[in-house]
Coordinates of C-alpha atoms in Angstrom, one line a residue:
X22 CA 27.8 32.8 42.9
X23 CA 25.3 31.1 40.1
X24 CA 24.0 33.9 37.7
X25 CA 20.2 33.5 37.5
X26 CA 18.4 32.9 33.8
X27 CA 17.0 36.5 32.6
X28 CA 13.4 36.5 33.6
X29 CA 12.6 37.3 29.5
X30 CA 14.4 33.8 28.5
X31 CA 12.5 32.0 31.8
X32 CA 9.5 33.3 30.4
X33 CA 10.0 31.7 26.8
X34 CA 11.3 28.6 27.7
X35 CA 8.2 28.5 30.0
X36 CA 5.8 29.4 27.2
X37 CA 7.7 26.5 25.0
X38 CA 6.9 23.8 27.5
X39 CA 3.5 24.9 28.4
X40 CA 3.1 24.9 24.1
X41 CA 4.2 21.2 23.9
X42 CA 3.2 19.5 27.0
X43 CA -0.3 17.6 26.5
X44 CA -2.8 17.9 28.7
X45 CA -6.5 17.7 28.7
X46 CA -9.1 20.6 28.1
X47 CA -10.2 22.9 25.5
X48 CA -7.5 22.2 22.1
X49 CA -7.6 24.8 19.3
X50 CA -6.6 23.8 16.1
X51 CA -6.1 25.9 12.7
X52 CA -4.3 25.4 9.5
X53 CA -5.0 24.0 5.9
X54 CA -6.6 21.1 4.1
X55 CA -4.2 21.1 0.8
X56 CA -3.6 18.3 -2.4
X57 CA -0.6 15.9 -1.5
X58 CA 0.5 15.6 -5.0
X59 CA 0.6 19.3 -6.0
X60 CA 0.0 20.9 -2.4
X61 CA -2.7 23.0 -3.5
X62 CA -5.5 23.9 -1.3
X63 CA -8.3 21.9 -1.3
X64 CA -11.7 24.1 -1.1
X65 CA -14.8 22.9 0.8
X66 CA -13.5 20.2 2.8
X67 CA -14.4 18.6 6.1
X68 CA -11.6 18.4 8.9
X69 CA -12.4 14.9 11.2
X70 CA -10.6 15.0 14.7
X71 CA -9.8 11.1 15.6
X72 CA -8.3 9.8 19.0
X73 CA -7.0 6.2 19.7
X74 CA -9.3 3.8 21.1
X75 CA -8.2 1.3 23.9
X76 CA -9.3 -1.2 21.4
X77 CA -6.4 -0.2 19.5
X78 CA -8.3 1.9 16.4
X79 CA -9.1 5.1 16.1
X80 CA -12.9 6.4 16.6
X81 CA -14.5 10.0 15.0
X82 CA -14.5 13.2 18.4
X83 CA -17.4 14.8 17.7
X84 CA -19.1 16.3 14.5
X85 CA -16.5 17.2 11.5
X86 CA -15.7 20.9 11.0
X87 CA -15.5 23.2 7.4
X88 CA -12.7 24.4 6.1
X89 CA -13.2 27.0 3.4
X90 CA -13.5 27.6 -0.3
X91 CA -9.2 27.9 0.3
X92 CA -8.8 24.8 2.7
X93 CA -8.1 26.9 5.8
X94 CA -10.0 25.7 8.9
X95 CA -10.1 26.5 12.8
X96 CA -12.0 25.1 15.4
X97 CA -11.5 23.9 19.3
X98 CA -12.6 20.7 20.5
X99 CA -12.6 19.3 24.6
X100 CA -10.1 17.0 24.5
X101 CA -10.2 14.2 27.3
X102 CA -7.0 12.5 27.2
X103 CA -3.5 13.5 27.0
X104 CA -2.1 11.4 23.6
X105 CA -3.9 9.9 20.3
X106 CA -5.2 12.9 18.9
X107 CA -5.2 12.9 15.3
X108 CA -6.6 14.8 11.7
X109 CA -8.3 13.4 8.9
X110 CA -9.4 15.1 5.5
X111 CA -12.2 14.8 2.9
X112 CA -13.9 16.6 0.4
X113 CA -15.6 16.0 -2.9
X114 CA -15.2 14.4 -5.3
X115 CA -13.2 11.8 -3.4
X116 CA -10.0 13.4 -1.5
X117 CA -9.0 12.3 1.4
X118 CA -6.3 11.7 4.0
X119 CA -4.2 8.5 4.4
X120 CA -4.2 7.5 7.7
X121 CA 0.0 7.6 8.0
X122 CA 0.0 11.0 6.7
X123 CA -2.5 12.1 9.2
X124 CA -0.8 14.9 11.1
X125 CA -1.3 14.9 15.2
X126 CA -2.6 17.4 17.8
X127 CA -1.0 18.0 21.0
X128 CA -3.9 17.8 23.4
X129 CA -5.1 20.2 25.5
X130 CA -2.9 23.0 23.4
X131 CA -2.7 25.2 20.8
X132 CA -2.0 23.8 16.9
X133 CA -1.6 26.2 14.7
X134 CA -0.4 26.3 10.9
X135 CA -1.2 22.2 10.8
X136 CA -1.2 21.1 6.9
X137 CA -3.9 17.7 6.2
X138 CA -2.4 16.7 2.9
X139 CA -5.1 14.6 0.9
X140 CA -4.7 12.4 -1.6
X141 CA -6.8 13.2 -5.0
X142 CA -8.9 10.4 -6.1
X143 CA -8.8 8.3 -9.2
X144 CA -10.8 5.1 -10.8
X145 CA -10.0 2.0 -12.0
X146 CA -12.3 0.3 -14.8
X147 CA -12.2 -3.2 -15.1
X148 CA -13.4 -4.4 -17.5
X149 CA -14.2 -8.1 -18.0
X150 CA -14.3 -9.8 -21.4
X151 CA -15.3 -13.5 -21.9
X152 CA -14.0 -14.7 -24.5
X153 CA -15.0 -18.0 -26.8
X154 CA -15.6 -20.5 -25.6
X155 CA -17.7 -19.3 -22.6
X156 CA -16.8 -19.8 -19.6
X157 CA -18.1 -20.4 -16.1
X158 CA -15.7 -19.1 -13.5
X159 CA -15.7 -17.1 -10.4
X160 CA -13.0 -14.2 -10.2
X161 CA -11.7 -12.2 -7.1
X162 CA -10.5 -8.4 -7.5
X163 CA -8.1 -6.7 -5.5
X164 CA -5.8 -3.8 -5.2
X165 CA -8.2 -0.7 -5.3
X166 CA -9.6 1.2 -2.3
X167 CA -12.0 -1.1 -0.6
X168 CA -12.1 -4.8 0.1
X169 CA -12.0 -6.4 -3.3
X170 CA -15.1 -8.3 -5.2
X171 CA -16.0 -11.4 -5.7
X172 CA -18.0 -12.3 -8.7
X173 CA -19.7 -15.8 -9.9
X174 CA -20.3 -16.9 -13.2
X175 CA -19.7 -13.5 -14.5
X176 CA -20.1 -12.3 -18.2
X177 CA -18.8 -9.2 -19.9
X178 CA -18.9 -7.3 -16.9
X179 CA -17.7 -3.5 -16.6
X180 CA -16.9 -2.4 -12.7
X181 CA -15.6 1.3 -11.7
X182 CA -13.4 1.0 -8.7
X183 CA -12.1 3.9 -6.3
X184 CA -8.2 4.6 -5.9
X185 CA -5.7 7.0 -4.3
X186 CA -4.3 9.1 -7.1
X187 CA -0.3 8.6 -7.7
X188 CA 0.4 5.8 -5.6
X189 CA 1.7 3.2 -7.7
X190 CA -0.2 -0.1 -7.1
X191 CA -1.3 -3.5 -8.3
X192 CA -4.6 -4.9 -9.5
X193 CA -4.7 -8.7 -9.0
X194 CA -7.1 -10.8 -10.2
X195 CA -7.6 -15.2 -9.5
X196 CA -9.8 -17.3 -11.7
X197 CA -11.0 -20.6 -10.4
X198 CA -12.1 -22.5 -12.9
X199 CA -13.1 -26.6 -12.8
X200 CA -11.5 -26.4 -9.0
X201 CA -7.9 -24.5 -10.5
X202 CA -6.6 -20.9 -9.7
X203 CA -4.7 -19.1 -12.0
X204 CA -3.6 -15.3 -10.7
X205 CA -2.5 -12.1 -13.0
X206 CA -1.9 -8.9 -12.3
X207 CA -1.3 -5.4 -13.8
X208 CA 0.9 -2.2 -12.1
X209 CA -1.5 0.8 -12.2
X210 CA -0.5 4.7 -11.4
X211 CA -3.2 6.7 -12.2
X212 CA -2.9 10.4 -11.8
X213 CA -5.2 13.0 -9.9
X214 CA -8.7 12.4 -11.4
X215 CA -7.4 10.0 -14.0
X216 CA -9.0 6.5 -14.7
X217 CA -7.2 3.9 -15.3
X218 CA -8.3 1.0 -17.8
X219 CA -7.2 -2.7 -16.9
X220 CA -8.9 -5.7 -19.4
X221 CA -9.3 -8.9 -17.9
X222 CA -10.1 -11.9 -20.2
X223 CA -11.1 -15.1 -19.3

């Protein structure tokens, strides 16, 4: 004769599925906004649900919600499809969440104890010096949060550029000048709130 499963065990394996299993409806979500590099809490941020668009990004649900002076936010949002729920991070004076960090929501559930880890923001100064004889070039800038510049005929020139705080990366810089390129580049780490000086002559 095949023994039966004790109703108590039934019961939690039940619970377990029911706990993992997306489905659409009300979601609660709690947990903490906290500082990748050091894992401290971040206070007064905003906590962004995002879901996958058929287009292939992802698009804001609704209004952000506060987390508190200690990071810890909870909310509930109406969640309309199973999958693609995700949550993004912010707060002043420039934190925020890198998208493949970005932890995800089981839909239609409960999600408690979630950590957001943010990345701390840092600068870049670039600082342009033309140097004798003067010269008329155009220069492109990359490797800092955003989509680079562009700048014509520039002279000493002084920008302040955004970047994540302890991710190694590059700034690279072209010249064209009289129709030639010529590239350079310099490995920057900045730390949490640091700012980072890179001189570019020309």
């Amino acid at each position: 004769m095949r023994s039966l499963l004790p109703l108590w065990l039934l019961c939690l394996l039940l619970a377990g599925c029911h706990s993992t299993d997306p489905t659409t409806g009300t979601t609660t979500v709690s947990g903490q906004v906290v500082e990748n590099q050091t894992n401290k809490p971040v206070p007064n941020a905003t906590v962004q649900v995002y879901h996958l668009s058929s287009g292939g990004g992802y698009v804001p649900v609704g209004t952000p919600f506060p987390a508190d002076k200690q990071g810890h936010f909870a909310f509930d949002f109406n969640a309309d499809s199973k999958f693609g729920y995700l949550l993004m991070a912010s707060a002043p004076p420039g934190y925020i969440t890198d998208w493949g960090r970005a932890p995800s929501l089981t839909a239609g559930r409960t999600n408690n104890n979630i950590t957001i880890p943010t990345y701390a923001p840092a600068w870049v100064k670039l600082q342009l010096v033309d140097e004798p004889p003067k010269s008329r070039i155009s220069i492109y800038l990359s490797g800092y949060e955003g989509n680079g510049d562009r700048l014509y005929y520039p002279r000493d020139t002084t920008l302040i550029r955004p970047k994540l705080a302890s991710l190694p990366g590059e700034i690279v810089w072209a010249i064209t000048e009289n129709g030639m390129d010529r590239q350079s580049s310099q490995v920057i780490n900045p730390g949490p709130l640091d700012t980072v000086t890179v001189r570019i002559p020309f």
